[in-house]
PDB file of C-alpha atoms and ligand atoms in Angstrom:
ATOM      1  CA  UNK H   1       9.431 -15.348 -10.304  1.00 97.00           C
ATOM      2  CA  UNK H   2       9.007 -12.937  -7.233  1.00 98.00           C
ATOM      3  CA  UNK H   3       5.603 -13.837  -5.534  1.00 98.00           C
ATOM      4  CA  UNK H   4       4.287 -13.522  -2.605  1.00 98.00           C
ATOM      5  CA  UNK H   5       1.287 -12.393  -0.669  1.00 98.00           C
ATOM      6  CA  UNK H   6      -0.552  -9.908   1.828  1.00 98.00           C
ATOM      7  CA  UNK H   7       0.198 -11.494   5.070  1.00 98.00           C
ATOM      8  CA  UNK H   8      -0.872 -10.575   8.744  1.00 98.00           C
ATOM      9  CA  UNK H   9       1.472  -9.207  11.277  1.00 97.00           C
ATOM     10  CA  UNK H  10       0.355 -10.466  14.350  1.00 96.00           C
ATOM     11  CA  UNK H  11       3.496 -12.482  15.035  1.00 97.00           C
ATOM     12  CA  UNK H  12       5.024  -9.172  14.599  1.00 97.00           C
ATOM     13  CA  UNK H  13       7.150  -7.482  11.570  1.00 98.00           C
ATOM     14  CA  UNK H  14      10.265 -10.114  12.368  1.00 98.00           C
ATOM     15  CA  UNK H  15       8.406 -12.921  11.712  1.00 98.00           C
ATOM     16  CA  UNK H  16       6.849 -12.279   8.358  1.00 98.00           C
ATOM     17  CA  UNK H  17      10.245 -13.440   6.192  1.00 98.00           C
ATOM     18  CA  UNK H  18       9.668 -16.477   7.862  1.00 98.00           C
ATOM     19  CA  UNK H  19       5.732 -17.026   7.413  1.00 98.00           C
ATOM     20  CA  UNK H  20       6.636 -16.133   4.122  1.00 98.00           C
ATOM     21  CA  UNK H  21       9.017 -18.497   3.069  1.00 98.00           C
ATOM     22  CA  UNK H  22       6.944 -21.364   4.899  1.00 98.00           C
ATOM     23  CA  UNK H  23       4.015 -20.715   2.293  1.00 98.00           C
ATOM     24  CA  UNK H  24       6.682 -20.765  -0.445  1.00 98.00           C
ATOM     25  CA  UNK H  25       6.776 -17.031  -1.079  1.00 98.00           C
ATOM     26  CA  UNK H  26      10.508 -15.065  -1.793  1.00 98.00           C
ATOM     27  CA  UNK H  27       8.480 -12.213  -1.156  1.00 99.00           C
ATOM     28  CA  UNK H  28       5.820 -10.320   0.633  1.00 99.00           C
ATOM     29  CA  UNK H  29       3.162  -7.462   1.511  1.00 98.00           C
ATOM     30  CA  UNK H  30       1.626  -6.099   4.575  1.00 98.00           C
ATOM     31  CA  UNK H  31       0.229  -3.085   6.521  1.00 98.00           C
ATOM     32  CA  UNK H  32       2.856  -1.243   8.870  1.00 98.00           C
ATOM     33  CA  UNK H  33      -0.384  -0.544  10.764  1.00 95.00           C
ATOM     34  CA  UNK H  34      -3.822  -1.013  11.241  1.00 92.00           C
ATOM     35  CA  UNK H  35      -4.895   0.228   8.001  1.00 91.00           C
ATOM     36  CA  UNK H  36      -8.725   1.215   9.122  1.00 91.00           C
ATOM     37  CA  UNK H  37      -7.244   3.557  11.518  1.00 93.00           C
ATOM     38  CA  UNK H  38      -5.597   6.957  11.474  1.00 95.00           C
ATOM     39  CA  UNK H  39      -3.440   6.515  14.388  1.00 91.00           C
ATOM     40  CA  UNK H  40       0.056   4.370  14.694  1.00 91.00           C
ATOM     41  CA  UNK H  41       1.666   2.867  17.223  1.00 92.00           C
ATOM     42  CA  UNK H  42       5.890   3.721  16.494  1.00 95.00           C
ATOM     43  CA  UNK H  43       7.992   1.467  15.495  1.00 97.00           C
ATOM     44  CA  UNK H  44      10.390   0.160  18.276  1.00 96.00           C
ATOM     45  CA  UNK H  45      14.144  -0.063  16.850  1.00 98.00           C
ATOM     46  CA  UNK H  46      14.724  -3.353  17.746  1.00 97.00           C
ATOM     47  CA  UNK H  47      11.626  -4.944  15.776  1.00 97.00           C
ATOM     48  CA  UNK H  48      12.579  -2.732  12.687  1.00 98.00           C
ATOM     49  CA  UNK H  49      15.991  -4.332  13.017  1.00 98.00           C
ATOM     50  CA  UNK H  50      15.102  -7.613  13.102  1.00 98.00           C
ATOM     51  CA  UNK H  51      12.721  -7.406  10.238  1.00 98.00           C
ATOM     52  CA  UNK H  52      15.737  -6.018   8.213  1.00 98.00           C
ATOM     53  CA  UNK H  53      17.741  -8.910   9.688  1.00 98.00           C
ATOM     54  CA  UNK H  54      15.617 -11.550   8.363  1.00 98.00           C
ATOM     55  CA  UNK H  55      14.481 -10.434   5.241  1.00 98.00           C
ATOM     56  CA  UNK H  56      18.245 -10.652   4.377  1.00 98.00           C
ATOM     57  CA  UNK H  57      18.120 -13.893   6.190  1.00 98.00           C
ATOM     58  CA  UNK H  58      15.165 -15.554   4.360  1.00 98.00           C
ATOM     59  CA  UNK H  59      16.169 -14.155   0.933  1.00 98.00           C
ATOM     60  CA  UNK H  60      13.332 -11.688   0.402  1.00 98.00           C
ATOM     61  CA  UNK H  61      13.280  -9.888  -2.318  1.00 98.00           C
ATOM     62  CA  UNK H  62      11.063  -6.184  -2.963  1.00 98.00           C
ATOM     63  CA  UNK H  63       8.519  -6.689   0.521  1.00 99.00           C
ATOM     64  CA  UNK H  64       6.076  -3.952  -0.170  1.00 99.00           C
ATOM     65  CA  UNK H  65       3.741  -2.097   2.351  1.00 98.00           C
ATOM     66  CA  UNK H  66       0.087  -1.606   1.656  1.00 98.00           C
ATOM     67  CA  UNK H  67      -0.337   1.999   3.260  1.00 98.00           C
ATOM     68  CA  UNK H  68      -3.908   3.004   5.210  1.00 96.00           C
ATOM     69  CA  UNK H  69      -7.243   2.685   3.346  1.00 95.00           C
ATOM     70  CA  UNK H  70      -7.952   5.606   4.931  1.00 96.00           C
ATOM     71  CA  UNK H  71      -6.296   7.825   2.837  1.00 97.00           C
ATOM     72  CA  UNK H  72      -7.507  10.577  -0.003  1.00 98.00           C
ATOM     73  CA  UNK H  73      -4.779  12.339  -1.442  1.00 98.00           C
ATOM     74  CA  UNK H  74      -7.627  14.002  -3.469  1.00 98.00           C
ATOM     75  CA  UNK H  75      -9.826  14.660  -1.124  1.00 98.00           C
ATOM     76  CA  UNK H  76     -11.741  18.318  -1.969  1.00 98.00           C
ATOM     77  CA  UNK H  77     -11.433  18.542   1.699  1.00 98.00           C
ATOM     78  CA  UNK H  78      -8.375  20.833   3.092  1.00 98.00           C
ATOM     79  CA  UNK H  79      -8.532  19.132   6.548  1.00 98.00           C
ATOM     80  CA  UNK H  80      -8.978  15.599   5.588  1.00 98.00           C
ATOM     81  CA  UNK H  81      -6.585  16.266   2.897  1.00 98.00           C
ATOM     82  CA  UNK H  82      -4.025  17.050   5.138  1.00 98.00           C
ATOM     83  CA  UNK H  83      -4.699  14.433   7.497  1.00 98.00           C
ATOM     84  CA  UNK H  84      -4.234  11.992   4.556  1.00 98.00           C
ATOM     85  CA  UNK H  85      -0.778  13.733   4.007  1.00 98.00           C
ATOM     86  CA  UNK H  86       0.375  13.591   7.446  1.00 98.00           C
ATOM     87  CA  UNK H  87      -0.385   9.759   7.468  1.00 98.00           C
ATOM     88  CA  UNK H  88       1.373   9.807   4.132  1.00 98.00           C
ATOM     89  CA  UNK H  89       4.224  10.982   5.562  1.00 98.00           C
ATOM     90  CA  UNK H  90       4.284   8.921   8.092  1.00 97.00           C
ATOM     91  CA  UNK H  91       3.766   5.658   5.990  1.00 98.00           C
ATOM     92  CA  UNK H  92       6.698   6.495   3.959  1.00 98.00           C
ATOM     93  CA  UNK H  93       8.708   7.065   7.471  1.00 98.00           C
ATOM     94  CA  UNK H  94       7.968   3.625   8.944  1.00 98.00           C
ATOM     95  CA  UNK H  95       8.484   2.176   5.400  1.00 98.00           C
ATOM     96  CA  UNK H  96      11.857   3.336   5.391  1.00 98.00           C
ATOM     97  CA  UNK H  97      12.585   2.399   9.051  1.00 98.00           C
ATOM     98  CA  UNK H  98      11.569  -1.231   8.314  1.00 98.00           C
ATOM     99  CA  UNK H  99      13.551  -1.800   5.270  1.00 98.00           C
ATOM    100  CA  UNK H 100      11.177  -1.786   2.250  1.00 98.00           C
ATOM    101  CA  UNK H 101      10.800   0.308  -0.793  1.00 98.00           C
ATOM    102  CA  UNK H 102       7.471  -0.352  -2.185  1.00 99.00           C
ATOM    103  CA  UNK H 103       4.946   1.837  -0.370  1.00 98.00           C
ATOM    104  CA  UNK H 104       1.505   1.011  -2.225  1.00 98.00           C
ATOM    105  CA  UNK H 105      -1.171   3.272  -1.763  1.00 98.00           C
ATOM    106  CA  UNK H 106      -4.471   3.992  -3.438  1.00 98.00           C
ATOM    107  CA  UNK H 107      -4.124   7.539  -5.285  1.00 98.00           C
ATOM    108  CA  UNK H 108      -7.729   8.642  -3.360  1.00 98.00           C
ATOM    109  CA  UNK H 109     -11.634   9.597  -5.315  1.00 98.00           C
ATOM    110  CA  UNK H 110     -12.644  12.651  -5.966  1.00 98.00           C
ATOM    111  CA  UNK H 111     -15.970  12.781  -3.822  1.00 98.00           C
ATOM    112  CA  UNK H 112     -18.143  14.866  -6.128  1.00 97.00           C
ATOM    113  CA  UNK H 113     -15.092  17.625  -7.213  1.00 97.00           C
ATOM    114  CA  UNK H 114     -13.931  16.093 -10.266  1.00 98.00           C
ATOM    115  CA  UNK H 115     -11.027  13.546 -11.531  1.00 98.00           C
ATOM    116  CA  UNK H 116      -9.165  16.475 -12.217  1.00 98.00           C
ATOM    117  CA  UNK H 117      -9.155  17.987  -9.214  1.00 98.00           C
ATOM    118  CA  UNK H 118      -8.015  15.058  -7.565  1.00 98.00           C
ATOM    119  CA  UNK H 119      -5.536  14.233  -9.606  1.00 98.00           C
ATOM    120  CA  UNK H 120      -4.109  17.492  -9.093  1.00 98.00           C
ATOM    121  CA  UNK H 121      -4.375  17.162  -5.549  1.00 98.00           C
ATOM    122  CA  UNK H 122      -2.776  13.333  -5.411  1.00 98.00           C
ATOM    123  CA  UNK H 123       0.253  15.031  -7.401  1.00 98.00           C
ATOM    124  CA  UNK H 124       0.791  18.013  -5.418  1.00 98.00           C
ATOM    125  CA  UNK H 125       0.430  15.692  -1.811  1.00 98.00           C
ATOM    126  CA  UNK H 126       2.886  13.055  -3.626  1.00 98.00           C
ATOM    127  CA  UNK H 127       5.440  16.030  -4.957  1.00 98.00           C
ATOM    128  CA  UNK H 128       5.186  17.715  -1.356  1.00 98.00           C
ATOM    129  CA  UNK H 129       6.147  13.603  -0.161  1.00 98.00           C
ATOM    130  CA  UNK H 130       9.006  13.452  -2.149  1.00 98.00           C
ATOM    131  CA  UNK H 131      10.397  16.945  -1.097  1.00 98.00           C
ATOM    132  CA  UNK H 132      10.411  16.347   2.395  1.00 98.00           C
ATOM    133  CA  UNK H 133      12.119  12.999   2.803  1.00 98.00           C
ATOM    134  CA  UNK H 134      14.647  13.844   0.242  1.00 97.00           C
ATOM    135  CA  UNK H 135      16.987  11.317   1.510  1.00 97.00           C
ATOM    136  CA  UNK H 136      15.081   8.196   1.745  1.00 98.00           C
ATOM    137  CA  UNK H 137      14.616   5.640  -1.111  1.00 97.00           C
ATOM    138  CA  UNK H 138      10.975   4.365  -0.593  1.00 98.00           C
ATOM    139  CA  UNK H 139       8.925   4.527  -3.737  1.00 98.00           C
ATOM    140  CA  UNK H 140       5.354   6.004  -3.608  1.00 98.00           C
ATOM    141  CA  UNK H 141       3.817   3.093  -5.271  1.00 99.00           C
ATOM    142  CA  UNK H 142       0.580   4.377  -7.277  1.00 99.00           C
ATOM    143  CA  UNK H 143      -2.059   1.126  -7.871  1.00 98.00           C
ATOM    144  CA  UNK H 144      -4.834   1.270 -10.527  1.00 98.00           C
ATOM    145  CA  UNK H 145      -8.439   1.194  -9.237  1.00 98.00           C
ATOM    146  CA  UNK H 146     -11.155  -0.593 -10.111  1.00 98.00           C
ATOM    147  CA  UNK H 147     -12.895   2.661 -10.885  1.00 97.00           C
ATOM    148  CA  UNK H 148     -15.756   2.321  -7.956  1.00 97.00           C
ATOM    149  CA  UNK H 149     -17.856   5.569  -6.720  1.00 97.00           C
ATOM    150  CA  UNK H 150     -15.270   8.348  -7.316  1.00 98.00           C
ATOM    151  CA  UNK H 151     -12.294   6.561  -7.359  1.00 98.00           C
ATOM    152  CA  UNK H 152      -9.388   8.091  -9.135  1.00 98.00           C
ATOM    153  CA  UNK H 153      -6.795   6.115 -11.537  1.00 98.00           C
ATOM    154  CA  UNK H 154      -8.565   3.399 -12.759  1.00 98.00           C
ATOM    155  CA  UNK H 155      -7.423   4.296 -15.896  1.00 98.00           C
ATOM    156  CA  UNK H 156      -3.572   4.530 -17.882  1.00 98.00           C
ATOM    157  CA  UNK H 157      -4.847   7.987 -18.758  1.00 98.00           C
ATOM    158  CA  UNK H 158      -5.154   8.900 -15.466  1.00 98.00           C
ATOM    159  CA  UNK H 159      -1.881   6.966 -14.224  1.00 98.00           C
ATOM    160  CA  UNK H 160       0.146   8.960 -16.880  1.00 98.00           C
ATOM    161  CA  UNK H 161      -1.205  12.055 -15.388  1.00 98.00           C
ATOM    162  CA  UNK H 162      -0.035  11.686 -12.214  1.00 99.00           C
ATOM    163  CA  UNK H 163       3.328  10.698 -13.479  1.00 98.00           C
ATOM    164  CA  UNK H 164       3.661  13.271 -15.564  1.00 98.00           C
ATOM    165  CA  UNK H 165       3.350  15.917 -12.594  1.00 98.00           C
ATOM    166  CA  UNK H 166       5.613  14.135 -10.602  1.00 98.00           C
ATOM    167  CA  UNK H 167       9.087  16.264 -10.893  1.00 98.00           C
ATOM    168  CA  UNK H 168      11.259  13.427  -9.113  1.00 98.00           C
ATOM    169  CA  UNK H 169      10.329  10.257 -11.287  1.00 98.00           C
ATOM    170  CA  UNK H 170      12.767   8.096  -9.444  1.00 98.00           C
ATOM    171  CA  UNK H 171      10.995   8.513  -6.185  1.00 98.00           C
ATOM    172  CA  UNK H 172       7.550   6.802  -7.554  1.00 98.00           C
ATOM    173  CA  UNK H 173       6.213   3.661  -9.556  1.00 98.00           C
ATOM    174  CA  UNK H 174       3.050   1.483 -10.370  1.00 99.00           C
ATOM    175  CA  UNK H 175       1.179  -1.666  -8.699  1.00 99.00           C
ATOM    176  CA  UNK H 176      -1.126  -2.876 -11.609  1.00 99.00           C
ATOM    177  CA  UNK H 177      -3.438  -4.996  -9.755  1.00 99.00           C
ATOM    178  CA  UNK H 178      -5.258  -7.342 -12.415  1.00 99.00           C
ATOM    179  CA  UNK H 179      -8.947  -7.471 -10.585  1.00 98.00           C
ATOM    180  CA  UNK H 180      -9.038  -3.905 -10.913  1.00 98.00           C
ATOM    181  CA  UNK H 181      -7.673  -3.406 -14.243  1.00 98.00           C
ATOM    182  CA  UNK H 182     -10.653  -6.202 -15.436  1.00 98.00           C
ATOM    183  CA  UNK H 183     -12.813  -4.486 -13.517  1.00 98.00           C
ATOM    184  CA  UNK H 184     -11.821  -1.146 -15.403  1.00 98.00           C
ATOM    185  CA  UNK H 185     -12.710  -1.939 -18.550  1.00 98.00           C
ATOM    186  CA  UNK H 186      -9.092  -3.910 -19.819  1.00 98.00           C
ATOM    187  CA  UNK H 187     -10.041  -6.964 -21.216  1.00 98.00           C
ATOM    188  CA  UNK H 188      -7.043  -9.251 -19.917  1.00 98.00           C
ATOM    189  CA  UNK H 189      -8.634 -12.178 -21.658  1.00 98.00           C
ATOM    190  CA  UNK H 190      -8.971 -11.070 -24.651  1.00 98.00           C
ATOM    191  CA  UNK H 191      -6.076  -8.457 -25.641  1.00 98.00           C
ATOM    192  CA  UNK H 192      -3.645  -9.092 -22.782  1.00 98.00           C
ATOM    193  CA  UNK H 193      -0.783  -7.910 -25.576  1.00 98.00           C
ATOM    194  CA  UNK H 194      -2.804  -4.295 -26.416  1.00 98.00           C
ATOM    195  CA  UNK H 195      -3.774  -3.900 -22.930  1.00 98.00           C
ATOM    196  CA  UNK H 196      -0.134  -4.182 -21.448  1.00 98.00           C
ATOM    197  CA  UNK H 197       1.850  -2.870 -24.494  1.00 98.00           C
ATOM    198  CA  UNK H 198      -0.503   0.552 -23.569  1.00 98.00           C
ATOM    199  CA  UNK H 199       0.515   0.261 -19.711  1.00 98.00           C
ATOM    200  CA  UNK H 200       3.815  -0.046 -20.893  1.00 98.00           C
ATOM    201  CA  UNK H 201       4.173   2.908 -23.307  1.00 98.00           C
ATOM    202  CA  UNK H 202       2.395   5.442 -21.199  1.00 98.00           C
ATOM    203  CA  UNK H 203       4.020   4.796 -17.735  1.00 98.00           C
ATOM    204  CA  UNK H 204       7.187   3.087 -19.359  1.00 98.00           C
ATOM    205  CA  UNK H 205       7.863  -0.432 -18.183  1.00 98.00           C
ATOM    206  CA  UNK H 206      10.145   0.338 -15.355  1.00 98.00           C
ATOM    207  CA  UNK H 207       7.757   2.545 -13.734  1.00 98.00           C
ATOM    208  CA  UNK H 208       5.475  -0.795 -13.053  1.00 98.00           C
ATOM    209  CA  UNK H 209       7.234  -1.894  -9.824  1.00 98.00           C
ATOM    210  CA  UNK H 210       4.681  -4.005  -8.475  1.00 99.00           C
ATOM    211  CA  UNK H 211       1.565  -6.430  -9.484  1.00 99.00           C
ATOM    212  CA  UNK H 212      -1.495  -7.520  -7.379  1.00 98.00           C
ATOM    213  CA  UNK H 213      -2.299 -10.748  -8.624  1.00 98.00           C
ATOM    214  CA  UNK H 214      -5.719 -11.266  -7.876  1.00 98.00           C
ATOM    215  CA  UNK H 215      -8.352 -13.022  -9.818  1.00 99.00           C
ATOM    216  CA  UNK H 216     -11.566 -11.083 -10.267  1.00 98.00           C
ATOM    217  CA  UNK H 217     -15.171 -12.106  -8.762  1.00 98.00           C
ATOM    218  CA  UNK H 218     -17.882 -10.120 -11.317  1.00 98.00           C
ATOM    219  CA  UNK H 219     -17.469 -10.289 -14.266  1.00 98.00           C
ATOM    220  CA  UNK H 220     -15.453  -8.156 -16.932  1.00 98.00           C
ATOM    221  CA  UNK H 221     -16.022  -3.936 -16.383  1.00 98.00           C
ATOM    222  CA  UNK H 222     -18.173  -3.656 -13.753  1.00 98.00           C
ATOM    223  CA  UNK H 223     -16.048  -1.546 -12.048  1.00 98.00           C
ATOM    224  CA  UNK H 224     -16.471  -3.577  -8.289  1.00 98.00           C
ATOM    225  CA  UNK H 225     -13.203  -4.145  -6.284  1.00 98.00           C
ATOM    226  CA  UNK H 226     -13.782  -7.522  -5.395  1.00 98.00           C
ATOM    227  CA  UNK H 227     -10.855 -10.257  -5.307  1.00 98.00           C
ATOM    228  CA  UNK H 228     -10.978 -13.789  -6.265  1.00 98.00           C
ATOM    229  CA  UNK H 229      -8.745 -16.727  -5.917  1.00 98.00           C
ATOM    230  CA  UNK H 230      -6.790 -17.615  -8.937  1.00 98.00           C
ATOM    231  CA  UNK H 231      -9.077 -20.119 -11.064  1.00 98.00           C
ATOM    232  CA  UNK H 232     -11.768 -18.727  -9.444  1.00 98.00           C
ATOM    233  CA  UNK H 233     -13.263 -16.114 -10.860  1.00 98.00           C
ATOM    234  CA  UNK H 234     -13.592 -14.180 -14.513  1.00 98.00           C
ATOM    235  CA  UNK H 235      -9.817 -13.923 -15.486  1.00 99.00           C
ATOM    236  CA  UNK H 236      -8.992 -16.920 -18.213  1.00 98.00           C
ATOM    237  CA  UNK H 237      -6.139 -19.067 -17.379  1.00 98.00           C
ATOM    238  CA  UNK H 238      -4.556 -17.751 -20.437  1.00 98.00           C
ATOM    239  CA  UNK H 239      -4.091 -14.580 -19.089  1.00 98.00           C
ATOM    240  CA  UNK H 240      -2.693 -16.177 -15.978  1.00 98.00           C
ATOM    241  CA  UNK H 241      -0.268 -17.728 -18.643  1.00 98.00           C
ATOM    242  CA  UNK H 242       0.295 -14.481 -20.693  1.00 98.00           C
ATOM    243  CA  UNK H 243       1.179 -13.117 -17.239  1.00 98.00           C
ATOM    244  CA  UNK H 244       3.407 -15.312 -15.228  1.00 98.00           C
ATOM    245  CA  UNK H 245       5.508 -15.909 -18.428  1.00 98.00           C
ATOM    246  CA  UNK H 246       5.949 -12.451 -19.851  1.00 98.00           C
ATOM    247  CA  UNK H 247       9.843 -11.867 -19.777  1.00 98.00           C
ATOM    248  CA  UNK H 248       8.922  -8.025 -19.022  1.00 98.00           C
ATOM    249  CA  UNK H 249       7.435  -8.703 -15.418  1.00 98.00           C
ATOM    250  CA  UNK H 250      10.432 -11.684 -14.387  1.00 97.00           C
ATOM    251  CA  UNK H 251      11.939  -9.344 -11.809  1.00 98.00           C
ATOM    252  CA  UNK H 252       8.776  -7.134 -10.912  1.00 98.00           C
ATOM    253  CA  UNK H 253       7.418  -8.749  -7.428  1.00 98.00           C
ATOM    254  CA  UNK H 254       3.464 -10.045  -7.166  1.00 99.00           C
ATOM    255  CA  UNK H 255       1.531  -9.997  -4.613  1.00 99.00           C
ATOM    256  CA  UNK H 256      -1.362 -12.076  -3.711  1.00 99.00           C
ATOM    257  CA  UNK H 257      -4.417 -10.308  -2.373  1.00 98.00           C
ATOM    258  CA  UNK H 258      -6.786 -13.315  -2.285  1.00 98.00           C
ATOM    259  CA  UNK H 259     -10.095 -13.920  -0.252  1.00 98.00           C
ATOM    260  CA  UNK H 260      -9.129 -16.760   1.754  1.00 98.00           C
ATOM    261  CA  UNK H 261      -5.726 -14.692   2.330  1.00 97.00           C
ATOM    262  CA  UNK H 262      -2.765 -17.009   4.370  1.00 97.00           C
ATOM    263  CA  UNK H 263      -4.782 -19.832   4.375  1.00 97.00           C
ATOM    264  CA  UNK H 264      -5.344 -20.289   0.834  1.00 98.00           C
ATOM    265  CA  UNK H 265      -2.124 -19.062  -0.779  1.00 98.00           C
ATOM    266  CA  UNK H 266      -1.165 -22.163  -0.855  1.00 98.00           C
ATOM    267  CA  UNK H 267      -4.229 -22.975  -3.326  1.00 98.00           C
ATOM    268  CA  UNK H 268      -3.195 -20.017  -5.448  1.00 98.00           C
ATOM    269  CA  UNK H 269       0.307 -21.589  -5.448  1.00 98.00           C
ATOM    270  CA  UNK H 270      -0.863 -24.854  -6.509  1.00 98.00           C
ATOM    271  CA  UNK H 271      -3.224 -23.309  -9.613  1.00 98.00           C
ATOM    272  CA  UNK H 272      -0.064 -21.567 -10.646  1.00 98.00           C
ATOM    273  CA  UNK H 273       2.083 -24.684 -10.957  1.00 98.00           C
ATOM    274  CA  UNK H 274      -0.690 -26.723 -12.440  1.00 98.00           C
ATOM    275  CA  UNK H 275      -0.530 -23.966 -15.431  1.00 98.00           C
ATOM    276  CA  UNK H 276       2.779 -25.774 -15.878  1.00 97.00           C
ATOM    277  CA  UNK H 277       4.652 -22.382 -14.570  1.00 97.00           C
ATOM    278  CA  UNK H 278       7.544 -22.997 -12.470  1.00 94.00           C
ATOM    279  CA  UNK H 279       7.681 -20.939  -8.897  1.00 91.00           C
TER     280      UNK H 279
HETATM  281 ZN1   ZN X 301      -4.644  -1.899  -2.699  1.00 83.53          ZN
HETATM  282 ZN1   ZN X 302      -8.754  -4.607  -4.704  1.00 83.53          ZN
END
């Protein structure tokens, strides 16, 4: 299993393979900068080395970065549009300067204009990505929503879409996080099989790259992005189960995105071994 979970880089970006392994993780996410602002400090060469260094070091496997909440790829909005795609850019940039090729970002809400609109928007932004950093590997990770206010991609509809208009498929993937997909109306409970067999043959399974493994705090389809620890909240151990033992997700990477974040992934650890799953 590749877990791990959103952790804080205070210590700075060379210590998180460490942190990481010390909670038990083999793997990691985190934000390359403050993610509530639009500005970013560059990243120095010598602290992008050494975070290369000792991910190889510590045996990580797939880090991912969260990029900037700030973001709206959809935006109706020309100049906050393009602010969003300069930021973009530069996510992908540091990404690739800091070793890791999962860039997660939330595909953006539509703010009165329409899903498809935004969609369009999201796919022309992420197209426009792709074309000008050719060379680099990073993968513009697309998560589903919980569908709040105007929120795009909440649904595999939606997430096909934007596939479907992307002309360099190798360049992007998926980060199903399960709290949002709950929240979205996919009862994970009750038909995990239908549910993921639908994911699966509308984005095709190597498209999902990623999972946030959250548990979810209202209950089923209430469309509210609100995380819970594992146990904790409205998803059934089963699904837990279902999950952490489906043979199609062994080498996809989850991430932890829990309330009590580095403090209680260790909990989250614990109600994943007590399911009798082996980390
Ligand atoms: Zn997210
Ligand atoms: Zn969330």
């Amino acid at each position: 299993m590749i877990i791990g979970g959103h952790l804080s880089t205070k210590e700075g970006f060379g210590k998180l393979p460490e942190i990481a392994v010390g909670i038990g993780f083999n793997t990691y996410q985190f934000f390359s900068k403050n993610q509530m602002q639009w500005k970013s400090k560059p990243i120095d060469d010598k602290s992008a080395q050494e975070h290369i260094k000792n991910m190889e070091k510590f045996n990580i496997i797939k880090p991912a970065i969260h990029a900037s909440y700030l973001l709206n790829l959809g935006s109706p909005e020309d100049s906050k549009r393009e602010q969003s795609y300069s930021a973009f850019l530069d996510e992908i940039l540091r990404a690739e300067k800091l070793g890791v090729e999962i860039l997660i970002f939330h595909p953006g809400a539509h703010m009165g204009s329409g899903t498809k609109k935004a969609l369009d928007n999201i796919i022309e932004n992420m197209n426009r990505a792709i074309e000008e950093t050719k060379e680099l590997k990073v993968k513009l990770t697309v998560e589903n929503t919980a569908g709040q206010g105007t929120v795009v991609g909440s649904t595999v509809e939606e997430l096909q879409y934007i596939k479907d208009g992307i002309h360099t498929k190798a360049r992007i993937g998926f980060c199903i996080d399960t709290c949002h997909a709950f929240q979205a109306g996919y009862n994970l409970n009750e038909k995990y099989n239908e549910v993921f067999d639908e994911f699966v043959s509308s984005l095709g399974k190597d498209m999902i790259v990623a999972f946030h493994l959250n548990d979810s705090k209202p209950p089923f389809n209430k469309h509210l992005d609100r995380h819970e620890m594992l146990g904790k909240g409205h998803l059934s151990k089963e699904f837990f189960v279902n999950l952490l033992t489906d043979p199609r997700w062994k080498d996809v990477p989850l991430y932890l995105e829990t309330p009590e974040g580095e403090e209680g992934y260790p909990k989250d650890l614990d109600f994943i071994r007590k399911l009798g799953i082996k980390i």
